[in-house]
Amino acid sequence: MHSSQLPNSSRGCDLLRTGAGSEVHLNTLQFERGSADQLLDADARAGAGGCVNSLGALVLQNVAMRNCKAVNGGALASEGGLEASKSVFTHNVARHCGGGVDVALRCGERGVNSVSSRLQR
């Protein structure tokens, strides 16, 4: 995805989900007011990542995530690794883990690689 702004989701859940084994690159995007603040029995991922909920590898370049909320990972929840460059996470809130970003890794997976990105409350 390139050069877009994604506004609040009217569904009351994350704005973007990726599947296990995927590799997604996001470039020059703004995510605002995403919300995944409800836990649902029918959807185990419903409360993760107010803007982005990723099970695969995620690469961000020049991405902003602002004013998002979730149960875990206010702006972003990742279970498949994260690389962020020139990205900003501001004013995001989580009820439990990861106010801005929550990264949960399985054994043997790569972790977080952040180059010149900012996390702000």
C-alpha atoms as one frame of an Amber mdcrd trajectory, in Angstrom:
protein
   0.000   0.000   0.000   1.287   3.452  -0.845   0.308   7.047   0.010  -3.071
   6.667   1.669  -4.866   7.643   4.819  -7.096   5.063   6.438  -9.734   6.603
   8.741 -11.630   5.085  11.637 -13.211   1.725  11.061 -16.978   1.814  11.428
 -16.892  -1.898  12.414 -15.214  -1.130  15.728 -12.258  -3.397  14.940  -8.788
  -3.201  13.449  -8.341  -1.533  10.046  -6.006  -4.115   8.522  -5.425  -7.819
   9.230  -2.779 -10.050   7.695  -2.611 -13.833   7.809  -0.019 -16.267   9.087
   2.936 -16.680   6.731   2.259 -13.409   4.895   4.803 -10.646   4.349   3.234
  -7.201   4.075   5.057  -3.961   3.263   3.306  -0.668   4.070   4.824   2.541
   2.748   3.763   6.158   3.390   0.471   5.560   5.192  -1.424   7.184   8.051
  -3.702   5.143  10.285  -5.955   7.095  12.634  -8.554   6.219  15.282  -8.488
   2.460  14.755 -10.221   0.481  17.471 -10.012  -3.155  18.565 -11.131  -2.741
  22.132 -13.598  -5.597  22.410 -12.918  -9.248  23.160 -15.210 -11.548  21.217
 -15.598 -15.299  21.726 -16.097 -15.822  17.995 -12.908 -13.927  17.061  -9.809
 -14.474  19.198  -7.979 -11.621  17.418 -10.758  -9.049  17.876  -8.981  -7.198
  20.678  -5.519  -7.042  19.088  -4.085  -4.108  17.134  -6.312  -1.037  16.906
  -5.017  -0.317  13.387  -3.040  -3.353  12.259  -3.287  -6.960  13.417  -0.555
  -9.017  11.737   0.208 -12.732  11.963   2.915 -12.530   9.284   6.033 -10.437
   8.741   5.284  -6.720   8.661   7.552  -4.024   7.195   6.645  -0.378   7.793
   8.321   2.601   6.151   7.138   6.154   6.751   3.961   4.992   8.512   2.071
   6.919  11.206  -0.397   5.337  13.630  -2.240   7.812  15.838  -5.054   7.826
  18.382  -5.765   4.105  18.241  -6.976   1.785  20.989  -7.125  -1.944  21.603
  -7.079  -4.556  24.321  -3.498  -5.474  23.266  -1.320  -3.378  20.954  -3.089
  -0.018  20.854  -1.947   0.700  17.294  -0.312  -2.537  16.199  -0.271  -6.190
  17.217   2.209  -8.471  15.459   2.886 -12.173  15.863   5.240 -12.562  12.917
   7.997  -9.997  13.298   8.113  -6.278  12.702  10.505  -3.934  10.928   9.753
  -0.208  11.183  11.666   2.630   9.545  10.852   6.338   9.750   7.530   5.534
  11.418   5.681   7.219  14.293   3.268   5.750  16.871   1.567   8.479  18.929
  -1.334   8.706  21.392  -2.209   5.003  21.256  -3.674   3.134  24.238  -4.016
  -0.539  25.195  -5.937  -1.936  28.152  -3.410  -4.738  28.734  -0.191  -5.100
  26.714   1.632  -2.755  24.345   0.235   0.778  24.467   1.497   1.519  20.961
   2.894  -1.804  19.761   2.564  -5.388  21.017   4.843  -7.978  19.413   4.442
 -11.616  20.403   6.891 -14.040  18.812   6.912 -17.785  18.455  10.095 -19.746
  19.091  12.686 -19.116  16.364  11.034 -16.085  14.749  12.768 -12.777  14.187
  11.871  -9.949  16.515  11.508  -6.197  16.172  13.851  -4.153  14.022  13.238
  -0.435  14.435  15.320   2.122  12.565  14.684   5.818  13.259  11.094   5.334
  14.387   9.401   6.964  17.400   7.040   5.606  19.993   5.256   8.331  21.938
   2.522   8.248  24.514
